[in-house]
CSV table of C-alpha atoms in Angstrom, one decimal:
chain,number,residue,atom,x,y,z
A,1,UNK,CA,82.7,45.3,99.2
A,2,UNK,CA,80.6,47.8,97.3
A,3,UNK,CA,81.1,50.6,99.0
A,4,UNK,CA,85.1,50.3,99.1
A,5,UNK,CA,86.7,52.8,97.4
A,6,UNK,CA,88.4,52.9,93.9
A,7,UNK,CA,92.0,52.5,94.3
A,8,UNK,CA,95.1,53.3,91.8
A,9,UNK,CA,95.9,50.1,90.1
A,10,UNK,CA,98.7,48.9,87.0
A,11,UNK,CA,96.8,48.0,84.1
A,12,UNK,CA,98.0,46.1,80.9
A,13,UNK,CA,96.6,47.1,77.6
A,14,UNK,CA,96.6,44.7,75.2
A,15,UNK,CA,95.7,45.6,71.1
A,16,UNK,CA,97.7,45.5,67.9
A,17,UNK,CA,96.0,48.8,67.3
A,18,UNK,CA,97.7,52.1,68.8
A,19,UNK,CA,95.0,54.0,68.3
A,20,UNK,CA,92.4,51.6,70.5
A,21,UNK,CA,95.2,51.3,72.8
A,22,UNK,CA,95.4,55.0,73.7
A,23,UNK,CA,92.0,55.4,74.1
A,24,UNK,CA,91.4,52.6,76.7
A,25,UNK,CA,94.6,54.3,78.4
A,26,UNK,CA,92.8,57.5,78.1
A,27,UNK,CA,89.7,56.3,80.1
A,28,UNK,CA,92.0,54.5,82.8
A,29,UNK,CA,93.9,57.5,83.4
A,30,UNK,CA,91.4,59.8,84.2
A,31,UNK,CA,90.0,57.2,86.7
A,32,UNK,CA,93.8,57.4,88.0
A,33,UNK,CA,95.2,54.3,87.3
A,34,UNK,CA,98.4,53.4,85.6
A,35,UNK,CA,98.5,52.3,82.5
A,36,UNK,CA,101.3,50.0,80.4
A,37,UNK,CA,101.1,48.6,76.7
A,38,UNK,CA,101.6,45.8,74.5
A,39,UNK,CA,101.2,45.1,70.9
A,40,UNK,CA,100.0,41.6,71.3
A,41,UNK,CA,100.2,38.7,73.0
A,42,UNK,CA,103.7,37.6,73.1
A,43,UNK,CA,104.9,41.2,74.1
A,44,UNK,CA,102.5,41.0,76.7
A,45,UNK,CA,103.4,37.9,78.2
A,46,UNK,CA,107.4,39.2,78.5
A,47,UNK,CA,106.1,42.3,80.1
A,48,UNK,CA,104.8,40.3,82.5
A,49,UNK,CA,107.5,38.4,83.3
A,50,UNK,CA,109.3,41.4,84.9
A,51,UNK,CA,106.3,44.2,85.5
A,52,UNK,CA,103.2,43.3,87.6
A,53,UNK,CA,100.0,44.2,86.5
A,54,UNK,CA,96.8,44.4,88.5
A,55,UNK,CA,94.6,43.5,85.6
A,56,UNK,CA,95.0,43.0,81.6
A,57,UNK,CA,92.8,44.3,79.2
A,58,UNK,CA,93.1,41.5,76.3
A,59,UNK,CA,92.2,41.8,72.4
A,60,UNK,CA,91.3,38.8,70.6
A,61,UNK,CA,92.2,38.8,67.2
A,62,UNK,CA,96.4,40.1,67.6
A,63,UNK,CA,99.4,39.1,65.2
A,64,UNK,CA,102.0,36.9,66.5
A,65,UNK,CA,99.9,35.9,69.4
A,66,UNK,CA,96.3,36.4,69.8
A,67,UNK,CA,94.1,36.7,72.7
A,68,UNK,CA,93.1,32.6,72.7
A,69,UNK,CA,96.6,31.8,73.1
A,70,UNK,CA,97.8,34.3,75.2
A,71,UNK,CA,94.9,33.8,77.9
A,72,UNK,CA,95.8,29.6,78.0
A,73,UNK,CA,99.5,31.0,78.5
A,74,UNK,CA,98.6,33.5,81.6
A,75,UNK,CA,95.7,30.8,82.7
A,76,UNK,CA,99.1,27.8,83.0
A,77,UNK,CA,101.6,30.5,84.7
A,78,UNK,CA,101.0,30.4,88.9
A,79,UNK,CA,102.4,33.9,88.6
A,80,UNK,CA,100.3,35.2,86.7
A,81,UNK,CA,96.8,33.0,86.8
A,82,UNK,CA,95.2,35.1,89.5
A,83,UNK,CA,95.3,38.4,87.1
A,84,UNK,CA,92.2,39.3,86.0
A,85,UNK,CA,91.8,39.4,82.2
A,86,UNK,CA,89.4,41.5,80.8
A,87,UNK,CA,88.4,40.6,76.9
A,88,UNK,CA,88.0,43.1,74.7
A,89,UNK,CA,87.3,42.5,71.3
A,90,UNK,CA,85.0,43.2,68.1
A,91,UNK,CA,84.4,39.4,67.9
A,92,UNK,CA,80.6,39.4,69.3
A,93,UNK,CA,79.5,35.6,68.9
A,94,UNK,CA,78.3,33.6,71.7
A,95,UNK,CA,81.2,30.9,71.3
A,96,UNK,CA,83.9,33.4,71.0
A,97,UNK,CA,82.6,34.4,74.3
A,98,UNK,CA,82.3,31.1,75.9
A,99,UNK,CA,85.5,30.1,74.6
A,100,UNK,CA,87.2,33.3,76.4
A,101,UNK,CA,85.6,32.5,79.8
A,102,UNK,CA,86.0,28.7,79.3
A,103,UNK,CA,89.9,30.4,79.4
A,104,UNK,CA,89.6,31.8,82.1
A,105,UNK,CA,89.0,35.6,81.4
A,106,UNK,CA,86.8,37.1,84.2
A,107,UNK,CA,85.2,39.2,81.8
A,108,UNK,CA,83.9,40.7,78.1
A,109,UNK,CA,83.5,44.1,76.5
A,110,UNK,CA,82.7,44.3,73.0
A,111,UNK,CA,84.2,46.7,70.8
A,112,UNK,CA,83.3,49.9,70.4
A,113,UNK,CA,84.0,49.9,74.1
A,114,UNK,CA,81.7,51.6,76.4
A,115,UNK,CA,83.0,53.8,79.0
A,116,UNK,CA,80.5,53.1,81.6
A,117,UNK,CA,80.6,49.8,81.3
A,118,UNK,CA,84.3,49.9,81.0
A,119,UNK,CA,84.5,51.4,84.6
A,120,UNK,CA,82.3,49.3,86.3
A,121,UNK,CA,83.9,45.8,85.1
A,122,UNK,CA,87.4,47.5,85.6
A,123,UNK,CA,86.5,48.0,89.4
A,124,UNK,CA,84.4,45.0,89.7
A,125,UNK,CA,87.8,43.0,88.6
A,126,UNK,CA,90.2,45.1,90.8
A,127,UNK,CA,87.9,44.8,93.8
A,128,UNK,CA,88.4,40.7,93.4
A,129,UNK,CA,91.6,40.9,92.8
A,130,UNK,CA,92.4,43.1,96.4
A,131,UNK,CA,90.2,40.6,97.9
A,132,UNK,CA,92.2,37.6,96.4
A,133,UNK,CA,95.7,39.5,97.5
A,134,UNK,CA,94.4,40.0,100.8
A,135,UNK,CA,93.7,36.5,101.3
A,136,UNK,CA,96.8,35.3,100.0
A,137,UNK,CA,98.6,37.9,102.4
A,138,UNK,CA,96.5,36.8,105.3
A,139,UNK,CA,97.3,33.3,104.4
A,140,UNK,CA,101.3,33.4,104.1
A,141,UNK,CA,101.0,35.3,107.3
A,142,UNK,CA,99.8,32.3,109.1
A,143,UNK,CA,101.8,30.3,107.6
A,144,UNK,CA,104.6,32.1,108.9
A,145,UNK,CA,103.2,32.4,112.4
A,146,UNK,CA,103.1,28.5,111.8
A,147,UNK,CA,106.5,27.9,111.3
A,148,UNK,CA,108.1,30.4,113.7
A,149,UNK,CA,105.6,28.1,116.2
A,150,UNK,CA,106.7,24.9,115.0
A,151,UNK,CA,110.4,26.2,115.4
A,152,UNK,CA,110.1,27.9,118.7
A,153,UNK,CA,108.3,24.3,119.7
A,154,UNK,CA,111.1,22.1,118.4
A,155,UNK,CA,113.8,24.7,119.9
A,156,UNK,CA,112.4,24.4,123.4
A,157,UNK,CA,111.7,20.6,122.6
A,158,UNK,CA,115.4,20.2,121.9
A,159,UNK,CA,116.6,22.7,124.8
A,160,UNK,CA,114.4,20.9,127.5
A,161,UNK,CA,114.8,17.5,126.4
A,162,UNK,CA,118.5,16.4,127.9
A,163,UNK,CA,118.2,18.4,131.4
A,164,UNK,CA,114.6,16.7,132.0
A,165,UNK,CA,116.1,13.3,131.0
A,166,UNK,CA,118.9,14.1,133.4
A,167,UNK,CA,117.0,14.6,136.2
A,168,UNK,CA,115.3,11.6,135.6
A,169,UNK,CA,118.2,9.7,135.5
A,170,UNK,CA,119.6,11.4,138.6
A,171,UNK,CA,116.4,10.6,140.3
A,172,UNK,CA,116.6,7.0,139.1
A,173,UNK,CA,120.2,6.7,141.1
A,174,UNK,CA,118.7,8.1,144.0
A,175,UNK,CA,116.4,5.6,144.3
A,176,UNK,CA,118.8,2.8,143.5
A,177,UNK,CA,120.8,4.2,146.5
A,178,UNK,CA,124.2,4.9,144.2
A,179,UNK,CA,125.0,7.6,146.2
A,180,UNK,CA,124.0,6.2,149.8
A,181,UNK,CA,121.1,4.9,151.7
A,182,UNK,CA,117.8,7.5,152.1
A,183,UNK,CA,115.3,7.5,154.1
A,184,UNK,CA,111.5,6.5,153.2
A,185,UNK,CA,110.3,10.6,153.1
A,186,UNK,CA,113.0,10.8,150.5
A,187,UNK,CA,112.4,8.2,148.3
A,188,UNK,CA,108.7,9.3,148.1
A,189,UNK,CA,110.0,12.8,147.6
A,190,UNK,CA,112.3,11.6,144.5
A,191,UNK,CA,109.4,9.6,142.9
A,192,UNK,CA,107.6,12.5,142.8
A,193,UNK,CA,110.7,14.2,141.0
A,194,UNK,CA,110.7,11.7,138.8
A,195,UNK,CA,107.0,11.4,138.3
A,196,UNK,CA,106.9,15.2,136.8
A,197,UNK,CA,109.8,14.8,134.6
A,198,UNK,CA,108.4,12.2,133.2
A,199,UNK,CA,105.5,13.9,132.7
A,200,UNK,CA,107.1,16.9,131.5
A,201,UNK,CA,108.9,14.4,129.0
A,202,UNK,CA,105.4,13.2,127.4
A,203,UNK,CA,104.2,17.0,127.4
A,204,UNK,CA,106.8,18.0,125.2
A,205,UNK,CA,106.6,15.3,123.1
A,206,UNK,CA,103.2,15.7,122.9
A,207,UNK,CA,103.6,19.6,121.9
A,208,UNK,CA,106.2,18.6,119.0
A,209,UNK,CA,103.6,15.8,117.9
A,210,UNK,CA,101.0,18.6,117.6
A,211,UNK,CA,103.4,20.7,116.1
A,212,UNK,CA,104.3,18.8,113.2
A,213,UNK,CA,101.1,17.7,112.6
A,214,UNK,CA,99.5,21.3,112.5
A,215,UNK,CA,102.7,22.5,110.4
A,216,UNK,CA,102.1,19.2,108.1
A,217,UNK,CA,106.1,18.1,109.0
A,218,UNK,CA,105.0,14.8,110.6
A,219,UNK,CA,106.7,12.0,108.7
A,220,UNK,CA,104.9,8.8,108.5
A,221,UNK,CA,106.3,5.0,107.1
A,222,UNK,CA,103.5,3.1,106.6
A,223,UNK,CA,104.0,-0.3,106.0
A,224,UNK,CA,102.4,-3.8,106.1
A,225,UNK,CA,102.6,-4.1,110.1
A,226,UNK,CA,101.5,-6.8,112.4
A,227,UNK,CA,98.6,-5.5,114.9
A,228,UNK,CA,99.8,-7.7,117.6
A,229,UNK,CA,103.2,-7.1,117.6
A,230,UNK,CA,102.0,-3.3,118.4
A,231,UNK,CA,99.6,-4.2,120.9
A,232,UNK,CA,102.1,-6.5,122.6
A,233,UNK,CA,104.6,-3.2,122.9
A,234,UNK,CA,102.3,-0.8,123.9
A,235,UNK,CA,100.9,-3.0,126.8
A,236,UNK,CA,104.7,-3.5,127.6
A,237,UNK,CA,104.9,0.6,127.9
A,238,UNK,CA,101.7,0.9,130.0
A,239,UNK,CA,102.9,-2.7,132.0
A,240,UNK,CA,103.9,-0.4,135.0
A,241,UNK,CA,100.5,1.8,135.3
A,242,UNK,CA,98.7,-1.6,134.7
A,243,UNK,CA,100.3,-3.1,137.4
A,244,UNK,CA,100.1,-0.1,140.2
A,245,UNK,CA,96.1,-0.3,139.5
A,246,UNK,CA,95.6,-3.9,139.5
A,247,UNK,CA,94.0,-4.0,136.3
A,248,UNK,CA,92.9,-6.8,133.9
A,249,UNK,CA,94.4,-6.4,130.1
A,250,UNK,CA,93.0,-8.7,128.2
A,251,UNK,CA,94.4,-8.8,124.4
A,252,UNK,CA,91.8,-10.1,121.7
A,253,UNK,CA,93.3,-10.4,118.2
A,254,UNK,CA,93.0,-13.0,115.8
A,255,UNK,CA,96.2,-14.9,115.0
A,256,UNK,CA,94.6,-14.9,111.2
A,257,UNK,CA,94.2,-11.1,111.0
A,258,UNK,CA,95.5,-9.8,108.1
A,259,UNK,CA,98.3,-7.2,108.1
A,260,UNK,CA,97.5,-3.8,108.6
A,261,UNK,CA,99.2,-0.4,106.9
A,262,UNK,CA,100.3,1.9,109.3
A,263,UNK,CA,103.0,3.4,110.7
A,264,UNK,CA,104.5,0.9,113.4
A,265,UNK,CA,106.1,3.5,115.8
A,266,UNK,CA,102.7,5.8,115.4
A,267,UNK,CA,100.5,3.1,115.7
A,268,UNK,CA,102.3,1.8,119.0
A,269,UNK,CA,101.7,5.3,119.8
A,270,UNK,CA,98.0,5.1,119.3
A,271,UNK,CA,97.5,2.5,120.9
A,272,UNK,CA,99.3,3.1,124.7
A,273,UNK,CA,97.4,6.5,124.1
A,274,UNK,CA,94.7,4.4,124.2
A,275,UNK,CA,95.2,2.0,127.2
A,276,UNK,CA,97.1,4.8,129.2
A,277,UNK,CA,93.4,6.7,129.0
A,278,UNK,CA,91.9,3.5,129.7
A,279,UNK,CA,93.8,2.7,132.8
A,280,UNK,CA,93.6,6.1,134.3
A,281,UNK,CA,89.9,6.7,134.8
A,282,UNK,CA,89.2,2.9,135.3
A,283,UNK,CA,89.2,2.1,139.0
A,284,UNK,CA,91.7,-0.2,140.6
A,285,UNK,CA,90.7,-4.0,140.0
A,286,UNK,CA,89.0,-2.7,136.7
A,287,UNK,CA,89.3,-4.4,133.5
A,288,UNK,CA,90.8,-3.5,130.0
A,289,UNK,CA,90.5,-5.4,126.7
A,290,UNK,CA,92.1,-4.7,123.7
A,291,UNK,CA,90.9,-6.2,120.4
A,292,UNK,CA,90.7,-6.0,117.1
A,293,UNK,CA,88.3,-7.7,114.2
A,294,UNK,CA,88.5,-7.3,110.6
A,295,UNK,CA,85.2,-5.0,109.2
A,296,UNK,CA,85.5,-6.3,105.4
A,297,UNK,CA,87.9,-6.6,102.8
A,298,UNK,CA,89.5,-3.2,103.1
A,299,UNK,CA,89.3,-2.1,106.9
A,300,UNK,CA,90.4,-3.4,110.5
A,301,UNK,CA,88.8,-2.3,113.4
A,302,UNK,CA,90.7,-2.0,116.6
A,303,UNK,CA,88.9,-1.5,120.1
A,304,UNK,CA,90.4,-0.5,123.6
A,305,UNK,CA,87.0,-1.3,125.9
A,306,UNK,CA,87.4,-0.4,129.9
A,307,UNK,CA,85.7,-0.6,133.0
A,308,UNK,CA,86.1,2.7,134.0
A,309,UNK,CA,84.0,6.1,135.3
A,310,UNK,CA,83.0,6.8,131.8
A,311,UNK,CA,82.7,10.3,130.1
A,312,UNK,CA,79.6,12.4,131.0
A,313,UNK,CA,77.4,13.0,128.2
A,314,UNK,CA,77.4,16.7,127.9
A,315,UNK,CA,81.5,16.5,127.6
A,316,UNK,CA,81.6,14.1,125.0
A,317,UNK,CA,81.6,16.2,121.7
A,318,UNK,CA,84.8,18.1,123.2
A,319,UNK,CA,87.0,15.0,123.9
A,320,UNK,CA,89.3,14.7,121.1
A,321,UNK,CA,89.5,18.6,121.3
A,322,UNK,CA,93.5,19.8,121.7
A,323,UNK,CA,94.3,20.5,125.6
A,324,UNK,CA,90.5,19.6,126.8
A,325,UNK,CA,90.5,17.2,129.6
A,326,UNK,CA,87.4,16.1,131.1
A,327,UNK,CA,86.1,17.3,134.6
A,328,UNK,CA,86.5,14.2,136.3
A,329,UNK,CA,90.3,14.4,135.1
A,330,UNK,CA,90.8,17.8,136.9
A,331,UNK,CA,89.2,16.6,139.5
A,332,UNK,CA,90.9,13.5,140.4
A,333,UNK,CA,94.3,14.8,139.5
A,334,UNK,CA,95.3,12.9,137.0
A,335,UNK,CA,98.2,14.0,135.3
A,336,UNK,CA,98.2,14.6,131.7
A,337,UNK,CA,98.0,17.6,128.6
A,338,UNK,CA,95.0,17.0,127.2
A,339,UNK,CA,96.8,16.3,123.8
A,340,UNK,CA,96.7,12.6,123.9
A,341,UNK,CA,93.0,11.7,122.6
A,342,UNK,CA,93.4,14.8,120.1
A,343,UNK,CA,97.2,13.4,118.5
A,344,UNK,CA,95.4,10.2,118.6
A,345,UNK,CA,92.8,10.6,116.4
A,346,UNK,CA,94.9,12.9,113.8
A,347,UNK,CA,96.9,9.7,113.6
A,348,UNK,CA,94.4,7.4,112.8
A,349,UNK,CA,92.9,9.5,110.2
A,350,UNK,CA,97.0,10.2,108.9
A,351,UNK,CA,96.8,6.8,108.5
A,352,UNK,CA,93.4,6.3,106.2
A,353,UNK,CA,91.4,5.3,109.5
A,354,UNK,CA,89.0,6.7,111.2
A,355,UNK,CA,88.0,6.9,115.4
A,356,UNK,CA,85.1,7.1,117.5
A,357,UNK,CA,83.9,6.1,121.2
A,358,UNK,CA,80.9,5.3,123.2
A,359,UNK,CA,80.7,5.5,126.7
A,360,UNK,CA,78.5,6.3,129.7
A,361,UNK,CA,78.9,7.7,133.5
A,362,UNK,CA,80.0,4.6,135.6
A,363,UNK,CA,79.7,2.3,132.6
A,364,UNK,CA,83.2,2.2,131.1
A,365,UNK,CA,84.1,3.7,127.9
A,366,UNK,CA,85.2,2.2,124.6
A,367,UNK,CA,87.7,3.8,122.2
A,368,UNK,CA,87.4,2.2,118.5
A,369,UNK,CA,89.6,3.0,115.3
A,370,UNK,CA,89.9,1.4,111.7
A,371,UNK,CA,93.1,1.1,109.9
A,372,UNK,CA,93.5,0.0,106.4
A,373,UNK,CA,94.1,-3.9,105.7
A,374,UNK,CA,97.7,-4.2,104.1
A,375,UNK,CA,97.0,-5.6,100.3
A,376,UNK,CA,100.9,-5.4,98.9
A,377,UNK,CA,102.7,-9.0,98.1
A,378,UNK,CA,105.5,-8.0,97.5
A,379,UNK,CA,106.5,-6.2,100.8
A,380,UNK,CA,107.5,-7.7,104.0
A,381,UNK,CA,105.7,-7.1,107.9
A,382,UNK,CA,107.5,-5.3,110.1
């Protein structure tokens, strides 16, 4: 930043005096930057409004509006806080000077005005101020690239949603025989059709999860919510998987367990992320249990404990990483995005909560999350 070279720049001189204000124009145009005027503070200001400057050169004590008042004025306007003030002023006493940067000026030459100094705190000001625009241009860049992502993701959510549902459906016909007996190879064929656009379904809602969250579009309701009711729907989504592996659920929540605040849909969601990890890398015959405890008078803590491989240890800091899935996953085949443990935990902490695991190689693995503990009387559980 030191060696970067002095650039032309618009600069705002503001003085009552016309004679002070030439000759601070005079030194700023022979280091070839631009130079505008004002009279005080008030004539300033409506410059402003429709000319941009790079920096202002303020006086203190002005008619019709002095320096105090114009700075508290620039310092309150978001177009026109990040402009670098510059005091200048006769007024030489340490509170005058406190009360300037306390203001928000960046900085303070006393009158007479030196030239040398002059330069150097007129670069030292512009170079800050490039840095602070390139920031802000590097920032509503991204943000941009943000939304044209989050669009592009919700287009191809929407275009891809109704021909994968219809060949699910299709594929559901075919296997109730609507459109004539088939034989045994062709039913197992027709699942396997239906397996991936099913799992195409979950990837793309998965990628429009992400989406919004990243974009900060997701919508949440939270409300006081019944933990039971959720864990009793999102065993009832996973009821199938369960039943194809011959697991054990178990479900362990206390019938006096106060209400929790969440979002009912998301927290369904959560938890089937939850047992659906669960009951993939637990062996056939394995066991699951759900259940839940309340930690004190603020927090509920909500455990999904399995009987399954376990996650080595050298993987564990990467699990709820976006699109990482662990090398026994890849291994084994299991389907999936590696997006569900990463949406998972952005939806706890959405909520106020907070997640974490423990697990070992061949010794199951244990998911836990907190959720908030629903304090409102005067609202109603879902």
């Amino acid at each position: 930043m030191i060696n970067e070279m002095p650039q032309p720049a618009t600069i705002l001189v503001v003085d009552d005096l016309p004679q002070n204000r030439q000759l601070i124009e005079l030194y700023l145009v022979r280091l070839g930057h631009r130079v505008m005027q004002a009279a005080n503070g008030r004539e300033a200001i409506d410059l402003l409004r429709t000319q941009r400057a790079d920096l202002i050169m303020l006086d203190i004590m002005m008619p019709v509006m002095d320096g105090f008042e114009t700075l508290t004025i620039l310092k309150a306007d978001p177009a026109l806080r990040h402009t670098p003030v510059v005091v200048v002023s006769a007024l030489n006493s340490t509170e005058d000077v406190a009360r300037c940067i306390s203001l928000g000026a960046d900085d303070f030459l006393f009158k007479p005005v030196d030239r040398v100094l002059l330069d150097a705190r007129v670069e030292a000001c512009l170079v800050r101020k490039r840095l602070h625009d390139r920031e802000q241009a590097a920032l509503a860049a991204a943000e941009s690239a943000n939304r044209a992502k989050s669009d592009f993701v919700a287009i191809l959510s929407h275009e891809l949603k109704n021909p994968i549902t219809g060949i699910a459906g299709y594929a559901d016909l075919l296997l109730l025989q609507v459109f004539g007996p088939i034989t045994a190879q062709q039913e197992e064929g027709v699942r396997v059709i239906r397996s991936l656009a099913n799992l195409t379904k979950t990837l793309l809602a998965d990628l429009t999860d992400l989406s919004e969250i990243d974009s900060g579009h997701l919508r949440l309701d939270p409300s006081p919510s019944r933990l039971a009711v959720a864990a009793a729907a999102a065993s009832n989504t996973m009821r199938t998987l369960l039943a194809d592996r011959h697991h054990r659920l178990r479900i362990d929540i206390p019938p006096d367990l106060p209400l929790v605040m969440a979002d009912e849909v998301r927290l369904i969601q959560i938890l089937t992320n939850l047992l659906s990890n669960a009951g993939k890398y637990t062996p056939p015959y394995g066991s699951i249990v759900l259940s839940a405890a309340q930690l004190d008078a603020a927090m509920i803590e909500v455990s999904v404990r399995d009987s399954g491989i376990g996650i080595p240890a050298n993987e564990q800091d990467r699990i709820f990483s976006p699109f990482f899935r662990t090398m026994s996953a890849r291994d084994g085949g299991e389907p999936g995005s590696g997006l569900g443990l990463n949406i998972t935990r952005r939806l706890v902490e959405l909520q106020g909560g907070r997640i974490w695991f423990s697990s070992a190689p061949n010794a199951g693995s244990t998911f836990s999350f907190t959720l908030p503990v629903a304090h409102s009387a005067t609202t109603h559980p879902k």
